[in-house]
Amino acid sequence: MHGFSYENHSSVSEFILLGFSRNFQINIILFNVFFFLYLSTLVGNGLIVTLIHLDSRLHTPMYFFLSVLSLLDMSYVTTTVPQMLVHLVCQKKTISYSGCVAQMYTFLVLGITEGWLFSVMAYDRYVAICHPLRYKVIMRPWLCGAMVVFCGLWGVSCSLIYTVFTMRLPYCGPNEINHFFCEVPAVLKLACADTSLNDRIDFILGFILLLIPLSFILASYVCIFATILRIRSAQGRLKAFSTCASHITVVTMFCGPAMFMYMNPGANASPERDKKLALFYNVISAFLNPIIYSLRNKDVKRAFLKVTGWGGATE
C-alpha cells in the first residue's frame, strides 16, 4: 500500500540510540548516577530474594510474590541499564536490528508480567485482610505458582503482538532512536510507513494490560478499605493499612508513567518526556521497590537481623 516490501527491513541493519545528551561531562555524571542506581537495585532486590529464601517465617504467599517482583525488577533493569551505561561513555552508540528486537521483546515481557503481578499481590492482600481465617486454604502454594505463571503467559504472548506489529514495519532510515533503549513508541517514530494501526493496537493492548490489572487492584482495595474501617481498634486498622501502603506506592510509581507512555498516540509524544517516564518505571521504581518494602516491613528487618547475626539479642 505504501510501496514498501518486507525486504526493506534489511535496509536498516542497526540503530543508533541517542540517549540523554551529547555532552561528555553530563554523560559522565549520568553514568555515575545510573551505575549507583543499577548496583543498588541489584543489591537491594537480591537481598530481599535471599532473605525470603533463607528465613522460613517469610515462606508465605505475600513474600513469595515479593521475591518474584524482586527477580523481575533485577531482570528488568538488566535489559536496559548495562547497555545504557556503555553508551554513556563510548562513542559508538549502536544496537543491531536483532538486538533491538530482542531488547524490546524482553523489556515488554518483564514489564507486562510485573503489571499483572501487582494485581495478584492486591488479591493476596484482599484475601489476607477480608478473609483471614480462610487465607491459608485459599492461597495454597499451587495457586500462587499458577497465578505467577498466568502473569508470565500474559507477558510472553502480548509482548509478541507488540514486537511483531512494531518490527513488521519497514525501517529504511534514518536509524537514530531518540531514546536510551529500543522501546516501542520511540522505534515506531522511525518507520517509513503509516503507524496509525500500531497506535490503535498500542492503545488497545495498553487498555488490556494496564487498566484491567488496575481495575482488579482498585476493586481489591475498595473491599480491603471497607474491611479495615470495620476494625474496632485503631492499632488494628493501622496494622492492616500498613501492609497495603507499600503495594499502593509501588503500583502508582510503575503503572502511572507506563499508562501515560503506552496509551498516548505516538504523534503527541515528546521524546524527552518519554525518556523521563521510561526512566521512572524502568529504573527508579525497581530501585525504590526494596526500600519501600523493607523500610515499612518488620518481618524483612527481623529476617535481615537474623541472617546477619545482628539480631541475637532480639530473638
mmCIF file with all atom_site columns, C-alpha atoms in Angstrom, residues 41 44-46 48-49 52 65-75 114 117 289-290 293:
data_model
loop_
_atom_site.group_PDB
_atom_site.id
_atom_site.type_symbol
_atom_site.label_atom_id
_atom_site.label_alt_id
_atom_site.label_comp_id
_atom_site.label_asym_id
_atom_site.label_entity_id
_atom_site.label_seq_id
_atom_site.pdbx_PDB_ins_code
_atom_site.Cartn_x
_atom_site.Cartn_y
_atom_site.Cartn_z
_atom_site.occupancy
_atom_site.B_iso_or_equiv
_atom_site.pdbx_formal_charge
_atom_site.auth_seq_id
_atom_site.auth_comp_id
_atom_site.auth_asym_id
_atom_site.auth_atom_id
_atom_site.pdbx_PDB_model_num
ATOM 1  C CA . THR A 1 41  ? 18.794 -2.169  42.568 1.00 0.00 ? 41  THR A CA 1
ATOM 2  C CA . GLY A 1 44  ? 18.509 -4.397  47.287 1.00 0.00 ? 44  GLY A CA 1
ATOM 3  C CA . ASN A 1 45  ? 16.341 -6.789  45.291 1.00 0.00 ? 45  ASN A CA 1
ATOM 4  C CA . GLY A 1 46  ? 18.915 -9.587  45.590 1.00 0.00 ? 46  GLY A CA 1
ATOM 5  C CA . ILE A 1 48  ? 15.122 -9.400  49.529 1.00 0.00 ? 48  ILE A CA 1
ATOM 6  C CA . VAL A 1 49  ? 15.131 -12.624 47.449 1.00 0.00 ? 49  VAL A CA 1
ATOM 7  C CA . ILE A 1 52  ? 12.866 -14.632 51.779 1.00 0.00 ? 52  ILE A CA 1
ATOM 8  C CA . PHE A 1 65  ? 5.108  -12.715 45.307 1.00 0.00 ? 65  PHE A CA 1
ATOM 9  C CA . LEU A 1 66  ? 7.536  -10.105 46.644 1.00 0.00 ? 66  LEU A CA 1
ATOM 10 C CA . SER A 1 67  ? 10.511 -12.344 45.743 1.00 0.00 ? 67  SER A CA 1
ATOM 11 C CA . VAL A 1 68  ? 9.101  -12.792 42.205 1.00 0.00 ? 68  VAL A CA 1
ATOM 12 C CA . LEU A 1 69  ? 8.718  -8.990  41.951 1.00 0.00 ? 69  LEU A CA 1
ATOM 13 C CA . SER A 1 70  ? 12.359 -8.527  43.016 1.00 0.00 ? 70  SER A CA 1
ATOM 14 C CA . LEU A 1 71  ? 13.560 -11.078 40.427 1.00 0.00 ? 71  LEU A CA 1
ATOM 15 C CA . LEU A 1 72  ? 11.522 -9.316  37.730 1.00 0.00 ? 72  LEU A CA 1
ATOM 16 C CA . ASP A 1 73  ? 12.950 -5.930  38.752 1.00 0.00 ? 73  ASP A CA 1
ATOM 17 C CA . MET A 1 74  ? 16.554 -7.195  38.594 1.00 0.00 ? 74  MET A CA 1
ATOM 18 C CA . SER A 1 75  ? 15.930 -8.664  35.125 1.00 0.00 ? 75  SER A CA 1
ATOM 19 C CA . GLU A 1 114 ? 5.121  -7.175  36.546 1.00 0.00 ? 114 GLU A CA 1
ATOM 20 C CA . LEU A 1 117 ? 1.799  -9.452  39.262 1.00 0.00 ? 117 LEU A CA 1
ATOM 21 C CA . ASN A 1 289 ? 10.817 -1.255  45.493 1.00 0.00 ? 289 ASN A CA 1
ATOM 22 C CA . PRO A 1 290 ? 13.145 -2.986  48.008 1.00 0.00 ? 290 PRO A CA 1
ATOM 23 C CA . TYR A 1 293 ? 9.050  -2.885  51.138 1.00 0.00 ? 293 TYR A CA 1
#
